[in-house]
PDB file of C-alpha atoms in Angstrom:
ATOM      1  CA  MET A  25       0.367   0.117   0.147  1.00 35.00           C
ATOM      2  CA  LYS A  26       0.959   3.435  -1.173  1.00 37.00           C
ATOM      3  CA  LEU A  27       0.467   6.789   0.404  1.00 38.00           C
ATOM      4  CA  ILE A  28      -1.611   9.781  -0.459  1.00 42.00           C
ATOM      5  CA  ASN A  29       0.824  12.357  -2.343  1.00 39.00           C
ATOM      6  CA  SER A  30       0.466  15.137  -0.115  1.00 37.00           C
ATOM      7  CA  SER A  31       1.874  17.058   2.475  1.00 35.00           C
ATOM      8  CA  PHE A  32       1.443  20.734   4.442  1.00 33.00           C
ATOM      9  CA  ARG A  33       1.461  24.086   2.173  1.00 36.00           C
ATOM     10  CA  ARG A  34       2.854  26.741   3.673  1.00 36.00           C
ATOM     11  CA  HIS A  35       1.560  29.603   1.139  1.00 35.00           C
ATOM     12  CA  LYS A  36       3.633  33.120   0.987  1.00 34.00           C
ATOM     13  CA  ASN A  37       0.625  35.456   1.484  1.00 35.00           C
ATOM     14  CA  ARG A  38      -1.895  33.808   3.618  1.00 33.00           C
ATOM     15  CA  GLY A  39       0.171  31.936   5.677  1.00 38.00           C
ATOM     16  CA  ILE A  40      -1.777  33.197   9.011  1.00 36.00           C
ATOM     17  CA  VAL A  41      -4.869  32.408   7.654  1.00 36.00           C
ATOM     18  CA  VAL A  42      -4.071  28.229   6.424  1.00 40.00           C
ATOM     19  CA  ASP A  43      -2.684  28.327   9.810  1.00 47.00           C
ATOM     20  CA  GLY A  44      -5.611  29.444  11.755  1.00 44.00           C
ATOM     21  CA  TRP A  45      -7.928  27.899   9.906  1.00 42.00           C
ATOM     22  CA  LYS A  46      -6.671  24.618  10.190  1.00 48.00           C
ATOM     23  CA  ARG A  47      -5.792  24.410  13.814  1.00 49.00           C
ATOM     24  CA  ALA A  48      -9.968  25.671  14.418  1.00 46.00           C
ATOM     25  CA  TRP A  49     -10.850  22.853  12.323  1.00 51.00           C
ATOM     26  CA  ALA A  50      -8.871  20.483  14.130  1.00 53.00           C
ATOM     27  CA  THR A  51     -10.753  21.786  17.436  1.00 49.00           C
ATOM     28  CA  ALA A  52     -14.511  21.458  16.131  1.00 52.00           C
ATOM     29  CA  LEU A  53     -13.512  18.311  14.692  1.00 58.00           C
ATOM     30  CA  LEU A  54     -12.800  16.406  18.097  1.00 55.00           C
ATOM     31  CA  VAL A  55     -15.995  19.009  19.617  1.00 50.00           C
ATOM     32  CA  LEU A  56     -18.674  16.897  16.580  1.00 56.00           C
ATOM     33  CA  ILE A  57     -16.781  13.915  17.793  1.00 56.00           C
ATOM     34  CA  GLY A  58     -16.443  14.171  21.419  1.00 51.00           C
ATOM     35  CA  GLY A  59     -20.113  15.423  21.684  1.00 48.00           C
ATOM     36  CA  LEU A  60     -21.390  12.104  20.476  1.00 48.00           C
ATOM     37  CA  THR A  61     -22.678   9.937  24.191  1.00 36.00           C
ATOM     38  CA  ALA A  62     -20.856   6.520  24.224  1.00 37.00           C
ATOM     39  CA  CYS A  63     -22.129   3.137  23.179  1.00 37.00           C
ATOM     40  CA  SER A  64     -20.436   0.190  22.471  1.00 35.00           C
ATOM     41  CA  GLY A  65     -20.484  -1.784  19.074  1.00 38.00           C
ATOM     42  CA  GLY A  66     -19.798  -1.282  15.329  1.00 37.00           C
ATOM     43  CA  THR A  67     -20.704  -2.048  11.654  1.00 36.00           C
ATOM     44  CA  PRO A  68     -18.545  -2.599   8.826  1.00 36.00           C
ATOM     45  CA  LEU A  69     -19.797  -0.977   5.232  1.00 35.00           C
ATOM     46  CA  SER A  70     -20.133  -3.176   2.444  1.00 32.00           C
ATOM     47  CA  GLY A  71     -20.197  -1.589  -1.187  1.00 33.00           C
ATOM     48  CA  THR A  72     -17.574   0.089  -3.611  1.00 33.00           C
ATOM     49  CA  SER A  73     -16.854   3.278  -5.467  1.00 35.00           C
ATOM     50  CA  ASP A  74     -15.007   4.264  -8.881  1.00 37.00           C
ATOM     51  CA  THR A  75     -12.975   6.490  -7.178  1.00 35.00           C
ATOM     52  CA  THR A  76      -9.373   6.628  -7.238  1.00 36.00           C
ATOM     53  CA  ALA A  77      -6.698   9.136  -5.042  1.00 39.00           C
ATOM     54  CA  GLU A  78      -3.276   9.047  -6.197  1.00 42.00           C
ATOM     55  CA  VAL A  79      -0.594   7.976  -4.248  1.00 40.00           C
ATOM     56  CA  SER A  80       3.472   7.866  -4.036  1.00 39.00           C
ATOM     57  CA  GLY A  81       5.825   6.223  -1.557  1.00 39.00           C
ATOM     58  CA  GLU A  82       6.648   3.129  -0.176  1.00 44.00           C
ATOM     59  CA  THR A  83       5.088   1.016   2.726  1.00 43.00           C
ATOM     60  CA  SER A  84       6.937  -1.036   5.215  1.00 45.00           C
ATOM     61  CA  GLU A  85       8.743  -4.746   4.237  1.00 49.00           C
ATOM     62  CA  GLU A  86       8.807  -6.469   7.007  1.00 57.00           C
ATOM     63  CA  PRO A  87       6.851  -9.905   7.838  1.00 63.00           C
ATOM     64  CA  VAL A  88       3.520 -10.118   9.214  1.00 66.00           C
ATOM     65  CA  PRO A  89       2.435 -13.525  10.744  1.00 69.00           C
ATOM     66  CA  ALA A  90       0.036 -15.211   9.981  1.00 69.00           C
ATOM     67  CA  ASP A  91      -1.496 -15.830  12.391  1.00 81.00           C
ATOM     68  CA  LEU A  92      -2.082 -12.446  13.555  1.00 92.00           C
ATOM     69  CA  PRO A  93      -5.535 -10.687  14.836  1.00 96.00           C
ATOM     70  CA  PRO A  94      -6.919  -7.404  12.806  1.00 97.00           C
ATOM     71  CA  GLY A  95      -4.817  -4.595  14.211  1.00 98.00           C
ATOM     72  CA  PHE A  96      -1.791  -2.820  14.392  1.00 97.00           C
ATOM     73  CA  PHE A  97       1.701  -1.614  16.279  1.00 96.00           C
ATOM     74  CA  LEU A  98       2.120   1.320  17.923  1.00 96.00           C
ATOM     75  CA  SER A  99       4.805   2.063  20.627  1.00 93.00           C
ATOM     76  CA  GLY A 100       6.070  -1.330  20.518  1.00 92.00           C
ATOM     77  CA  GLU A 101       2.318  -2.957  21.267  1.00 95.00           C
ATOM     78  CA  PHE A 102       0.078  -4.516  18.987  1.00 96.00           C
ATOM     79  CA  VAL A 103      -3.441  -2.692  18.737  1.00 98.00           C
ATOM     80  CA  GLU A 104      -6.118  -5.652  18.093  1.00 98.00           C
ATOM     81  CA  LEU A 105      -9.325  -4.304  16.286  1.00 98.00           C
ATOM     82  CA  ARG A 106     -12.123  -4.676  18.607  1.00 97.00           C
ATOM     83  CA  PRO A 107     -14.343  -2.415  21.097  1.00 97.00           C
ATOM     84  CA  TYR A 108     -12.079  -0.826  24.182  1.00 96.00           C
ATOM     85  CA  ASP A 109     -13.346  -2.163  27.349  1.00 95.00           C
ATOM     86  CA  VAL A 110     -15.849   0.221  29.098  1.00 91.00           C
ATOM     87  CA  ASN A 111     -15.558  -0.569  31.969  1.00 93.00           C
ATOM     88  CA  ASP A 112     -11.488  -1.126  32.415  1.00 94.00           C
ATOM     89  CA  PRO A 113     -10.924   2.960  33.181  1.00 91.00           C
ATOM     90  CA  ASN A 114      -7.142   2.286  32.275  1.00 93.00           C
ATOM     91  CA  VAL A 115      -7.409   2.361  28.650  1.00 94.00           C
ATOM     92  CA  LYS A 116      -4.932   3.978  27.204  1.00 94.00           C
ATOM     93  CA  TRP A 117      -6.356   5.928  24.148  1.00 93.00           C
ATOM     94  CA  ILE A 118      -4.472   6.490  21.280  1.00 94.00           C
ATOM     95  CA  LYS A 119      -2.256   9.869  20.560  1.00 91.00           C
ATOM     96  CA  PRO A 120      -1.826  10.086  16.969  1.00 89.00           C
ATOM     97  CA  CYS A 121       0.886  12.880  16.975  1.00 84.00           C
ATOM     98  CA  THR A 122       2.789  10.642  18.857  1.00 87.00           C
ATOM     99  CA  GLU A 123       2.691   7.489  18.725  1.00 92.00           C
ATOM    100  CA  ILE A 124       2.698   6.921  14.953  1.00 91.00           C
ATOM    101  CA  PRO A 125       6.445   7.071  13.858  1.00 89.00           C
ATOM    102  CA  GLU A 126       7.544  10.394  12.412  1.00 81.00           C
ATOM    103  CA  GLU A 127       8.180   9.169   8.891  1.00 84.00           C
ATOM    104  CA  VAL A 128       4.255   7.619   8.563  1.00 84.00           C
ATOM    105  CA  LEU A 129       2.993  11.081   9.719  1.00 75.00           C
ATOM    106  CA  GLY A 130       5.169  12.559   7.425  1.00 70.00           C
ATOM    107  CA  GLY A 131       3.928  10.779   4.721  1.00 67.00           C
ATOM    108  CA  THR A 132       0.274  11.867   4.795  1.00 67.00           C
ATOM    109  CA  GLY A 133       1.445  15.587   4.907  1.00 62.00           C
ATOM    110  CA  LEU A 134       0.361  15.862   8.731  1.00 60.00           C
ATOM    111  CA  ASP A 135       2.690  18.191  10.468  1.00 58.00           C
ATOM    112  CA  LEU A 136       3.144  18.543  13.811  1.00 58.00           C
ATOM    113  CA  GLU A 137       2.641  21.683  14.639  1.00 53.00           C
ATOM    114  CA  PHE A 138      -1.074  21.796  14.176  1.00 57.00           C
ATOM    115  CA  SER A 139      -2.335  19.201  16.629  1.00 61.00           C
ATOM    116  CA  VAL A 140      -4.676  19.319  19.453  1.00 60.00           C
ATOM    117  CA  ASP A 141      -3.373  17.175  22.342  1.00 55.00           C
ATOM    118  CA  ASP A 142      -5.874  16.550  24.904  1.00 51.00           C
ATOM    119  CA  GLY A 143      -8.554  18.741  23.587  1.00 51.00           C
ATOM    120  CA  PHE A 144     -11.594  18.006  24.440  1.00 60.00           C
ATOM    121  CA  ALA A 145     -13.025  14.556  25.901  1.00 69.00           C
ATOM    122  CA  ASP A 146      -9.631  12.599  25.546  1.00 80.00           C
ATOM    123  CA  MET A 147      -9.932  13.013  21.912  1.00 85.00           C
ATOM    124  CA  TRP A 148      -6.422  14.338  20.037  1.00 87.00           C
ATOM    125  CA  THR A 149      -6.319  14.600  16.449  1.00 86.00           C
ATOM    126  CA  CYS A 150      -3.414  15.970  14.112  1.00 83.00           C
ATOM    127  CA  SER A 151      -4.286  17.353  10.711  1.00 79.00           C
ATOM    128  CA  ALA A 152      -2.523  19.039   7.429  1.00 70.00           C
ATOM    129  CA  GLU A 153      -3.853  21.095   4.380  1.00 65.00           C
ATOM    130  CA  VAL A 154      -3.665  17.806   1.404  1.00 60.00           C
ATOM    131  CA  GLU A 155      -1.752  18.403  -2.002  1.00 56.00           C
ATOM    132  CA  GLY A 156      -2.959  18.442  -5.331  1.00 53.00           C
ATOM    133  CA  LEU A 157      -6.758  18.792  -4.890  1.00 52.00           C
ATOM    134  CA  ASP A 158      -7.709  21.911  -6.429  1.00 53.00           C
ATOM    135  CA  ASN A 159      -8.322  23.318  -3.679  1.00 51.00           C
ATOM    136  CA  TRP A 160      -5.827  24.853  -0.229  1.00 55.00           C
ATOM    137  CA  GLY A 161      -8.639  24.351   1.877  1.00 63.00           C
ATOM    138  CA  THR A 162      -8.591  20.559   1.787  1.00 73.00           C
ATOM    139  CA  SER A 163      -7.478  19.158   4.985  1.00 81.00           C
ATOM    140  CA  ILE A 164      -6.801  15.192   6.419  1.00 84.00           C
ATOM    141  CA  SER A 165      -6.481  14.173   9.666  1.00 87.00           C
ATOM    142  CA  ILE A 166      -6.085  11.331  12.063  1.00 90.00           C
ATOM    143  CA  THR A 167      -8.522  11.621  14.922  1.00 92.00           C
ATOM    144  CA  THR A 168      -8.340   9.152  18.408  1.00 93.00           C
ATOM    145  CA  GLY A 169     -10.294   9.072  21.237  1.00 92.00           C
ATOM    146  CA  PRO A 170     -13.535   7.082  23.709  1.00 92.00           C
ATOM    147  CA  THR A 171     -16.127   7.430  21.446  1.00 90.00           C
ATOM    148  CA  PRO A 172     -17.455   3.812  19.827  1.00 94.00           C
ATOM    149  CA  VAL A 173     -17.906   3.715  15.111  1.00 95.00           C
ATOM    150  CA  SER A 174     -21.593   2.449  16.138  1.00 95.00           C
ATOM    151  CA  GLN A 175     -22.286   5.658  17.544  1.00 93.00           C
ATOM    152  CA  PHE A 176     -22.232   7.139  13.602  1.00 93.00           C
ATOM    153  CA  VAL A 177     -23.635   4.262  12.494  1.00 95.00           C
ATOM    154  CA  ASP A 178     -26.733   4.065  15.142  1.00 95.00           C
ATOM    155  CA  ALA A 179     -27.607   8.207  14.245  1.00 93.00           C
ATOM    156  CA  GLY A 180     -27.616   7.667  10.583  1.00 94.00           C
ATOM    157  CA  LEU A 181     -24.305   8.762   9.546  1.00 94.00           C
ATOM    158  CA  ALA A 182     -22.742   5.837   7.814  1.00 96.00           C
ATOM    159  CA  VAL A 183     -21.748   6.014   4.057  1.00 96.00           C
ATOM    160  CA  ASP A 184     -23.346   3.778   1.494  1.00 94.00           C
ATOM    161  CA  GLY A 185     -21.148   3.025  -1.348  1.00 92.00           C
ATOM    162  CA  ILE A 186     -17.812   3.096   0.725  1.00 95.00           C
ATOM    163  CA  SER A 187     -15.421  -0.348   2.025  1.00 94.00           C
ATOM    164  CA  SER A 188     -12.330  -1.104   2.874  1.00 96.00           C
ATOM    165  CA  THR A 189     -10.856  -4.932   1.862  1.00 94.00           C
ATOM    166  CA  LEU A 190      -8.320  -4.422   3.344  1.00 96.00           C
ATOM    167  CA  VAL A 191      -9.847  -3.341   7.028  1.00 97.00           C
ATOM    168  CA  PRO A 192     -13.538  -5.096   6.135  1.00 96.00           C
ATOM    169  CA  GLN A 193     -13.995  -3.662  10.009  1.00 97.00           C
ATOM    170  CA  ALA A 194     -13.367   0.072   9.143  1.00 98.00           C
ATOM    171  CA  VAL A 195     -16.448   2.017   8.722  1.00 98.00           C
ATOM    172  CA  ALA A 196     -17.152   4.947   6.024  1.00 97.00           C
ATOM    173  CA  HIS A 197     -19.408   7.547   8.052  1.00 96.00           C
ATOM    174  CA  GLN A 198     -20.148  11.309   8.778  1.00 93.00           C
ATOM    175  CA  ILE A 199     -19.648  13.535  11.573  1.00 86.00           C
ATOM    176  CA  PHE A 200     -22.695  14.960  13.438  1.00 76.00           C
ATOM    177  CA  GLY A 201     -22.673  18.430  12.211  1.00 72.00           C
ATOM    178  CA  GLY A 202     -20.140  18.452   9.745  1.00 70.00           C
ATOM    179  CA  GLY A 203     -22.521  17.908   6.521  1.00 81.00           C
ATOM    180  CA  GLU A 204     -20.979  16.531   3.620  1.00 86.00           C
ATOM    181  CA  ALA A 205     -17.736  18.948   3.890  1.00 86.00           C
ATOM    182  CA  LEU A 206     -16.490  15.932   6.230  1.00 90.00           C
ATOM    183  CA  CYS A 207     -16.144  12.156   5.539  1.00 94.00           C
ATOM    184  CA  SER A 208     -14.262   9.894   8.063  1.00 96.00           C
ATOM    185  CA  VAL A 209     -13.167   6.091   7.785  1.00 98.00           C
ATOM    186  CA  SER A 210     -12.698   4.745  11.360  1.00 98.00           C
ATOM    187  CA  VAL A 211     -12.688   1.559  12.802  1.00 98.00           C
ATOM    188  CA  ASP A 212     -12.337   0.451  16.426  1.00 98.00           C
ATOM    189  CA  THR A 213      -9.358  -0.798  18.647  1.00 98.00           C
ATOM    190  CA  ALA A 214      -8.726  -1.924  22.648  1.00 98.00           C
ATOM    191  CA  ARG A 215      -6.942   1.352  22.560  1.00 97.00           C
ATOM    192  CA  GLY A 216     -10.620   3.789  21.423  1.00 96.00           C
ATOM    193  CA  TYR A 217     -11.773   4.893  18.124  1.00 93.00           C
ATOM    194  CA  PHE A 218      -9.342   5.948  15.430  1.00 98.00           C
ATOM    195  CA  SER A 219     -10.278   7.632  12.418  1.00 96.00           C
ATOM    196  CA  ILE A 220      -9.218   9.340   9.151  1.00 94.00           C
ATOM    197  CA  SER A 221     -11.317  12.380   7.654  1.00 93.00           C
ATOM    198  CA  ALA A 222     -11.063  14.237   4.904  1.00 90.00           C
ATOM    199  CA  LEU A 223     -12.575  17.682   5.070  1.00 86.00           C
ATOM    200  CA  ASP A 224     -13.473  20.470   2.462  1.00 84.00           C
ATOM    201  CA  TYR A 225     -16.235  23.219   2.585  1.00 78.00           C
ATOM    202  CA  ASP A 226     -16.027  23.912  -0.890  1.00 80.00           C
ATOM    203  CA  GLU A 227     -19.675  22.983  -1.840  1.00 75.00           C
ATOM    204  CA  THR A 228     -18.820  22.296  -5.737  1.00 81.00           C
ATOM    205  CA  LYS A 229     -16.731  19.261  -5.000  1.00 83.00           C
ATOM    206  CA  PRO A 230     -18.668  16.361  -4.552  1.00 89.00           C
ATOM    207  CA  PHE A 231     -18.900  13.967  -1.868  1.00 91.00           C
ATOM    208  CA  LEU A 232     -17.646  10.715  -2.257  1.00 93.00           C
ATOM    209  CA  PRO A 233     -14.002  11.580  -3.431  1.00 91.00           C
ATOM    210  CA  LYS A 234     -13.300  12.861   0.005  1.00 91.00           C
ATOM    211  CA  CYS A 235     -14.694   9.232   1.779  1.00 94.00           C
ATOM    212  CA  GLU A 236     -11.904   7.717  -0.811  1.00 94.00           C
ATOM    213  CA  LEU A 237      -9.505  10.209  -0.037  1.00 90.00           C
ATOM    214  CA  ALA A 238     -10.195   9.410   3.703  1.00 94.00           C
ATOM    215  CA  LYS A 239     -10.562   5.376   2.554  1.00 95.00           C
ATOM    216  CA  ALA A 240      -6.963   5.093   1.047  1.00 91.00           C
ATOM    217  CA  GLN A 241      -5.281   7.428   3.949  1.00 89.00           C
ATOM    218  CA  PHE A 242      -6.434   4.437   6.674  1.00 95.00           C
ATOM    219  CA  GLU A 243      -5.506   1.897   4.659  1.00 94.00           C
ATOM    220  CA  SER A 244      -1.775   3.291   4.536  1.00 89.00           C
ATOM    221  CA  ILE A 245      -1.669   4.158   7.748  1.00 92.00           C
ATOM    222  CA  TYR A 246      -2.840   0.868   8.579  1.00 95.00           C
ATOM    223  CA  SER A 247      -0.487  -1.396   6.650  1.00 91.00           C
ATOM    224  CA  GLN A 248       2.039   0.768   7.527  1.00 90.00           C
ATOM    225  CA  LEU A 249       1.385   0.427  11.151  1.00 94.00           C
ATOM    226  CA  ARG A 250       0.935  -3.321  10.531  1.00 94.00           C
ATOM    227  CA  GLY A 251       4.106  -4.141   9.394  1.00 88.00           C
ATOM    228  CA  LYS A 252       5.980  -2.146  12.274  1.00 72.00           C
ATOM    229  CA  GLN A 253       6.677  -5.045  14.804  1.00 62.00           C
TER     230      GLN A 253
END
C-alpha cells in the first residue's frame, strides 16, 4: 500500500489564514466527535466505489505473522481491532501525533504543529492541508479517542458505497453536524476509536471522493503500522 501524495503547504501570502483555519477545524472536529454519547459496537459497511486517489511512496516490507489478528503496532505494542473495554478505567487512548512514527505522519502530510492533544473529552487529532486537490482548503486528519464507531452508525451517519477490503471492520461515515464537508473512515480498537478524515468546505466538490481519500489514507497508515513490529 502506498501513501497519498500529500503535504503541508505554507502559502507565502496567506500562511496565517491557513494556520488559523487548520487549528480551528482540528478543534471543531474533536468537539463534533466527542459530543456523541458513548455506547458500544460497530458495523462494517459494504459496497464499492469507482473513484480513486493518487498515491505515492513505499510501505514497510517487514513480514507479518499469518496468525496475527486484525490490528497494528503502536509504541512497540500490538493494538487489536475490537471495541475497547468500557469498564476499564485505565484504557490508554491512542495519541496519534506522538505514537505514530514520524515517517508515517510525514508521508501523509501531517504537520505536528497542528495537533490538538487532550483538547476535548480525551480526544486527539493532528491535521494538515492536502496537496494536489485543487483547493488549499482541503485537509486530512487522524483522530482518536473514546467514541465507539457504532455511534455514527446508530445516528444514521454511515456512508453507503465505501468499504475497505483491507480492513473490513472499518466504517465510512459523516460527522454529526459536519454535513458533506467531511467524510471519515474509522475503526474500533482496544485503545479506542481510530479515524482518518478528509474535509473540504467547497460545496462544488462531490462528497464521495472525500470518502475515497479518507479510505486510501486509512488503508495506507494501517498497512504501514501493521508491519512495524
